[in-house]
Coordinates of C-alpha atoms and ligand atoms in Angstrom, one line a residue:
M1 CA 30.2 27.7 70.4
V2 CA 27.7 26.7 67.8
D3 CA 28.3 28.5 64.5
V4 CA 24.8 28.0 63.0
V5 CA 21.4 26.9 64.2
T6 CA 19.0 25.9 61.5
I7 CA 15.3 24.8 61.8
G8 CA 13.2 23.0 59.3
E9 CA 11.6 19.9 57.9
S10 CA 13.7 17.2 56.3
M11 CA 12.2 14.3 54.5
I12 CA 13.1 10.9 53.2
L13 CA 13.9 11.2 49.5
F14 CA 13.2 8.4 47.0
Q15 CA 14.7 8.5 43.6
S16 CA 14.6 5.9 40.8
L17 CA 17.7 3.8 40.9
N18 CA 18.1 3.8 37.1
D19 CA 16.8 7.3 36.5
S20 CA 13.7 6.0 34.7
S21 CA 10.4 7.7 35.5
I22 CA 9.0 6.9 39.0
Q23 CA 5.8 5.5 37.5
Y24 CA 7.7 2.6 36.0
S25 CA 10.8 2.4 38.1
P26 CA 10.9 -0.9 40.0
L27 CA 13.8 0.2 42.3
F28 CA 14.4 3.3 44.4
T29 CA 17.3 4.7 46.3
K30 CA 16.5 6.1 49.8
S31 CA 18.2 9.2 51.1
V32 CA 17.6 12.3 53.2
A33 CA 16.7 15.8 52.0
G34 CA 15.6 19.1 53.3
A35 CA 16.9 22.6 52.5
E36 CA 17.9 23.4 56.1
S37 CA 19.6 20.1 56.8
N38 CA 21.3 20.2 53.4
V39 CA 23.0 23.5 54.6
A40 CA 23.7 21.9 58.0
I41 CA 25.5 19.0 56.4
G42 CA 27.4 21.2 54.0
L43 CA 28.6 23.6 56.7
T44 CA 29.6 20.7 59.0
R45 CA 31.7 19.3 56.2
L46 CA 33.4 22.6 56.0
G47 CA 34.3 22.5 59.7
K48 CA 31.5 24.6 61.2
K49 CA 29.4 23.5 64.2
V50 CA 25.8 23.2 63.3
R51 CA 22.7 22.5 65.3
W52 CA 19.7 21.3 63.2
I53 CA 16.3 21.5 64.8
S54 CA 13.2 19.7 63.6
K55 CA 10.5 17.2 64.5
V56 CA 10.4 13.7 63.1
G57 CA 8.0 10.8 63.4
D58 CA 8.7 8.0 65.9
D59 CA 9.1 5.7 62.9
A60 CA 11.8 4.0 60.8
F61 CA 12.2 7.1 58.5
G62 CA 12.6 9.5 61.5
K63 CA 15.3 7.2 62.9
Y64 CA 17.1 7.0 59.6
L65 CA 16.9 10.8 59.2
L66 CA 18.4 11.5 62.6
A67 CA 21.1 8.8 62.2
T68 CA 22.1 10.2 58.8
L69 CA 22.5 13.7 60.1
A70 CA 24.2 12.6 63.3
G71 CA 26.6 10.6 61.1
E72 CA 27.4 13.8 59.3
Q73 CA 28.3 15.3 62.7
V74 CA 25.3 17.6 62.7
D75 CA 24.0 18.2 66.3
V76 CA 20.5 16.7 66.3
S77 CA 20.1 16.6 70.1
N78 CA 17.3 19.2 70.2
C79 CA 15.1 17.5 67.7
I80 CA 11.7 16.5 68.8
I81 CA 10.3 13.0 68.2
A82 CA 6.5 13.1 67.6
D83 CA 4.2 10.5 69.1
N84 CA 1.6 10.4 66.4
E85 CA 2.7 12.1 63.2
P86 CA 4.9 10.6 60.5
T87 CA 8.2 11.7 59.0
A88 CA 7.6 13.2 55.6
I89 CA 8.7 11.6 52.3
Y90 CA 9.2 12.9 48.8
F91 CA 10.0 11.5 45.4
K92 CA 12.2 13.1 42.7
D93 CA 11.3 12.3 39.1
F94 CA 14.1 12.9 36.6
K95 CA 13.1 14.4 33.3
A96 CA 15.5 14.7 30.4
S97 CA 17.0 18.2 30.1
Q98 CA 14.9 19.9 32.8
D99 CA 14.8 20.3 36.5
P100 CA 13.5 17.1 38.2
I101 CA 9.8 17.2 39.2
V102 CA 9.2 16.6 42.9
Y103 CA 6.2 15.0 44.6
Y104 CA 5.8 15.7 48.3
Y105 CA 4.0 13.5 50.8
R106 CA 4.3 15.8 53.8
K107 CA 0.8 17.0 54.7
G108 CA 0.3 16.5 58.5
S109 CA 3.9 15.5 58.9
A110 CA 5.6 15.7 62.3
A111 CA 7.6 18.8 61.3
S112 CA 4.5 20.6 59.9
K113 CA 3.1 20.5 63.4
L114 CA 6.0 22.4 64.9
N115 CA 4.6 25.6 66.6
K116 CA 6.0 28.5 68.4
N117 CA 5.4 26.9 71.8
D118 CA 8.0 24.2 70.8
I119 CA 10.7 26.9 70.8
Q120 CA 13.2 26.3 73.6
P121 CA 16.0 28.6 74.9
E122 CA 18.4 25.7 74.4
W123 CA 17.8 25.9 70.6
F124 CA 19.8 29.1 70.6
H125 CA 22.2 28.4 73.4
N126 CA 25.8 29.5 72.7
A127 CA 25.0 30.1 69.0
R128 CA 26.1 32.8 66.6
H129 CA 23.9 32.6 63.6
L130 CA 20.4 31.3 62.5
H131 CA 19.7 30.1 59.0
V132 CA 16.1 29.7 57.8
T133 CA 14.3 29.1 54.6
G134 CA 10.9 29.7 53.1
I135 CA 10.1 26.0 53.0
T136 CA 9.2 25.3 56.6
P137 CA 6.9 28.4 56.8
A138 CA 5.0 27.0 53.8
L139 CA 4.0 23.8 55.7
S140 CA 1.3 25.3 58.0
N141 CA 0.3 28.5 59.7
D142 CA 1.8 27.1 62.9
S143 CA 5.2 26.4 61.3
A144 CA 5.2 29.8 59.7
E145 CA 4.6 31.5 63.1
M146 CA 7.3 29.3 64.7
I147 CA 10.0 30.3 62.1
I148 CA 9.1 34.0 62.4
E149 CA 9.2 33.7 66.2
A150 CA 12.5 31.9 66.1
M151 CA 14.0 34.7 64.0
K152 CA 12.8 37.2 66.7
V153 CA 14.3 35.1 69.5
A154 CA 17.6 34.8 67.6
K155 CA 17.7 38.6 67.2
R156 CA 17.1 39.0 70.9
N157 CA 20.0 36.6 71.5
H158 CA 22.2 38.9 69.3
M159 CA 22.5 36.3 66.6
T160 CA 22.8 37.2 62.9
I161 CA 20.2 35.6 60.6
S162 CA 20.3 34.5 57.0
F163 CA 17.2 33.7 55.0
D164 CA 16.9 31.8 51.7
P165 CA 13.3 32.1 50.4
N166 CA 13.5 28.8 48.7
I167 CA 10.0 29.3 47.2
R168 CA 8.2 26.0 46.7
R169 CA 5.0 26.8 44.7
K170 CA 3.6 23.3 45.4
L171 CA 3.4 24.0 49.1
W172 CA 1.3 27.2 49.3
T173 CA -0.7 29.7 47.3
E174 CA 1.1 32.6 45.6
E175 CA -0.5 35.1 48.0
E176 CA 0.5 33.1 51.1
A177 CA 4.1 32.8 49.8
R178 CA 4.4 36.5 49.0
S179 CA 2.9 37.8 52.2
T180 CA 4.9 35.4 54.5
I181 CA 8.2 35.9 52.8
Q182 CA 7.8 39.6 52.6
K183 CA 7.1 39.6 56.4
M184 CA 10.3 37.6 57.0
I185 CA 12.7 39.7 54.9
P186 CA 13.0 42.6 57.4
L187 CA 13.9 40.1 60.1
C188 CA 17.0 38.8 58.5
D189 CA 20.5 40.3 58.0
I190 CA 21.5 38.3 54.9
F191 CA 18.8 37.6 52.3
M192 CA 19.7 35.1 49.6
P193 CA 17.0 34.9 46.9
G194 CA 17.2 33.7 43.3
L195 CA 16.4 36.0 40.4
E196 CA 13.2 34.2 39.6
E197 CA 12.1 34.4 43.3
C198 CA 12.6 38.2 43.2
E199 CA 10.5 38.4 40.1
F200 CA 7.8 36.3 41.8
L201 CA 7.9 38.5 44.9
F202 CA 8.2 41.9 43.4
G203 CA 7.5 41.7 39.6
K204 CA 10.1 42.1 36.8
K205 CA 12.8 44.6 37.7
S206 CA 16.6 45.0 37.1
T207 CA 19.0 43.3 39.5
D208 CA 20.0 46.8 40.8
E209 CA 16.4 47.6 41.5
Y210 CA 15.9 44.3 43.4
G211 CA 19.1 45.1 45.3
E212 CA 17.9 48.6 46.4
L213 CA 14.4 47.4 47.1
L214 CA 15.6 44.5 49.3
L215 CA 18.2 46.6 51.2
N216 CA 15.4 49.2 52.0
M217 CA 13.4 46.4 53.6
G218 CA 16.1 45.8 56.3
P219 CA 18.7 43.2 55.4
R220 CA 22.3 44.5 55.3
L221 CA 23.5 42.0 52.7
I222 CA 21.7 40.7 49.7
L223 CA 23.2 37.7 47.9
L224 CA 21.3 37.4 44.6
K225 CA 21.6 34.0 42.8
C226 CA 21.5 34.4 39.0
G227 CA 21.9 30.7 37.9
A228 CA 24.6 30.2 35.2
D229 CA 25.4 33.9 35.3
G230 CA 26.7 33.5 38.9
A231 CA 25.7 35.7 41.8
M232 CA 25.7 39.3 42.9
A233 CA 26.1 40.9 46.3
Y234 CA 24.4 44.2 47.3
T235 CA 25.2 46.2 50.3
S236 CA 24.4 49.9 51.0
E237 CA 28.0 50.7 49.9
Y238 CA 28.5 48.6 46.7
M239 CA 27.5 45.8 44.3
I240 CA 29.7 42.9 43.4
H241 CA 29.1 40.4 40.6
K242 CA 31.0 37.0 40.4
K243 CA 30.6 34.8 37.3
G244 CA 29.2 31.3 37.7
V245 CA 31.4 28.2 37.4
F246 CA 30.8 26.4 34.1
V247 CA 29.4 22.9 34.4
E248 CA 29.4 20.6 31.4
N249 CA 27.3 17.8 32.7
I250 CA 24.4 18.8 34.9
V251 CA 23.1 15.7 36.8
D252 CA 20.6 17.1 39.3
T253 CA 19.8 20.8 39.9
V254 CA 18.0 20.3 43.3
G255 CA 20.1 21.5 46.1
A256 CA 22.1 24.1 44.1
G257 CA 20.7 27.0 46.2
D258 CA 21.5 25.3 49.5
A259 CA 25.0 24.6 48.2
F260 CA 25.3 28.3 47.4
A261 CA 24.1 29.2 50.9
T262 CA 26.6 26.7 52.4
G263 CA 29.5 28.1 50.5
S264 CA 28.8 31.8 51.0
L265 CA 27.9 31.3 54.7
S266 CA 31.1 29.3 55.4
I267 CA 33.1 32.4 54.4
I268 CA 31.0 34.9 56.3
L269 CA 31.1 32.7 59.4
D270 CA 34.9 33.1 59.4
L271 CA 34.3 36.7 60.5
Q272 CA 34.8 37.2 64.2
N273 CA 31.8 39.4 64.7
I274 CA 29.4 39.2 61.7
D275 CA 26.9 41.6 63.2
M276 CA 29.5 44.4 63.6
E277 CA 31.2 43.7 60.3
L278 CA 27.8 44.0 58.4
N279 CA 27.6 47.6 59.6
N280 CA 30.6 48.6 57.6
T281 CA 30.7 46.4 54.5
T282 CA 33.5 48.3 52.8
K283 CA 36.0 46.7 55.2
I284 CA 34.8 43.2 54.3
K285 CA 34.4 43.7 50.5
S286 CA 36.9 41.0 49.8
V287 CA 35.2 38.6 52.2
I288 CA 31.9 39.2 50.4
A289 CA 33.5 38.6 47.0
N290 CA 35.0 35.3 48.3
A291 CA 31.6 34.3 49.7
L292 CA 30.1 34.8 46.2
E293 CA 32.9 32.8 44.6
R294 CA 32.6 29.9 47.1
G295 CA 28.8 29.9 46.8
N296 CA 29.1 29.7 43.0
R297 CA 31.7 26.9 43.4
L298 CA 29.6 24.8 45.7
G299 CA 26.5 25.3 43.6
A300 CA 28.4 24.0 40.6
L301 CA 29.6 21.0 42.5
A302 CA 26.2 20.2 43.9
I303 CA 24.6 19.9 40.4
Q304 CA 27.1 17.4 39.3
F305 CA 25.8 14.8 41.8
K306 CA 22.5 13.0 42.1
G307 CA 21.1 13.9 45.5
D308 CA 20.4 17.1 47.3
W309 CA 23.7 17.4 49.3
E310 CA 25.8 14.4 48.4
G311 CA 28.0 16.5 46.1
L312 CA 29.0 18.9 48.9
P313 CA 32.8 18.8 49.6
T314 CA 34.8 18.5 52.8
L315 CA 37.0 21.4 53.7
N316 CA 40.1 19.5 52.5
E317 CA 38.5 18.7 49.2
L318 CA 37.3 22.3 48.7
T319 CA 40.7 23.8 49.6
A320 CA 42.3 21.5 47.0
I321 CA 39.8 22.7 44.4
E322 CA 40.2 26.4 45.3
H323 CA 44.0 26.1 45.0
G324 CA 43.8 24.2 41.8
E325 CA 45.6 21.2 43.4
S326 CA 45.2 17.8 42.0
V327 CA 43.8 15.2 44.4
I328 CA 45.7 12.0 45.0
T329 CA 43.1 9.3 44.5
R330 CA 45.2 6.1 44.9
Ligands
KDG1 O1 16.7 23.0 48.2 C1 16.6 21.6 48.1 C2 15.3 21.2 48.8 O2 14.2 21.7 48.1 C3 15.2 19.7 48.9 O3 16.3 19.1 49.6 C4 14.0 19.2 49.6 O4 13.5 20.7 51.4 C5 13.2 20.2 50.4 C6 11.9 20.7 49.7 O5 11.0 21.1 50.5 O6 11.8 20.7 48.5

């Protein structure tokens, strides 16, 4: 059984080796990044079986990307290798005391050409849950249609669906972002926006108003990320708030949301029948509280490491942290 299927573009990420600005840096580190594959790696490290689906170029970067994910035990066997389009790349520019600035080189990339005719029944074979984000739909009309269709197919296959809007303003216009994301919200069971994303989508409101508005759109569980203030869960029966984990030395904020998705989903995936349990959330109140706590914990870990997923722990490491155990290092 595959716990999670996730579909989306991943890129090769270049960061300055010595954290100087990319304009002057003579040396770069090469890594892999992509919201969906970050979650795939994180969940695999926590013992879940994850199938990541994408399209990469028939180039050195595509090969490196697939090898990295396969090396993390993510199932990449359904990925498509394009004949003529390249694997996308992106650069992260570190700026003192603010979020890094990212520069994408992904127009016309292999993954941006994915379309709904690429969808295969094998993508969903024997799988329980689909996780998607708002990044891949931002790449092209075709990729937006493909993700929306994949959500519909997953539903027909009785899978549950989580959706993190991950709004990237550099990739599409505000109108496109709003209308596509608002179309996708009713198709998911678990919606995981950040507070700023709710404000972008619906204007300034209280967290309770966002919770009510989003539940009325269809999802049965809203996990609202509130940065350093932690996260909140809304269901038709209750609201829970869990405080954030304090981090003294923030190194790189990119990937925090994916880490939250990884942590919270890893707990929810332990439920035998997620679909059924989401119909009566009173019974699983403690599970949802744990999901928030683990999401916050992983978000805090992710931002202490350079890289979009490198700080995500294995299950043994996380269990030790959650139980306050010290780790034997030598
Ligand atoms: O959430 C982190 C992602 O934003 C990052 O890994 C790269 O997928 C990416 C993107 O499009 O920015």
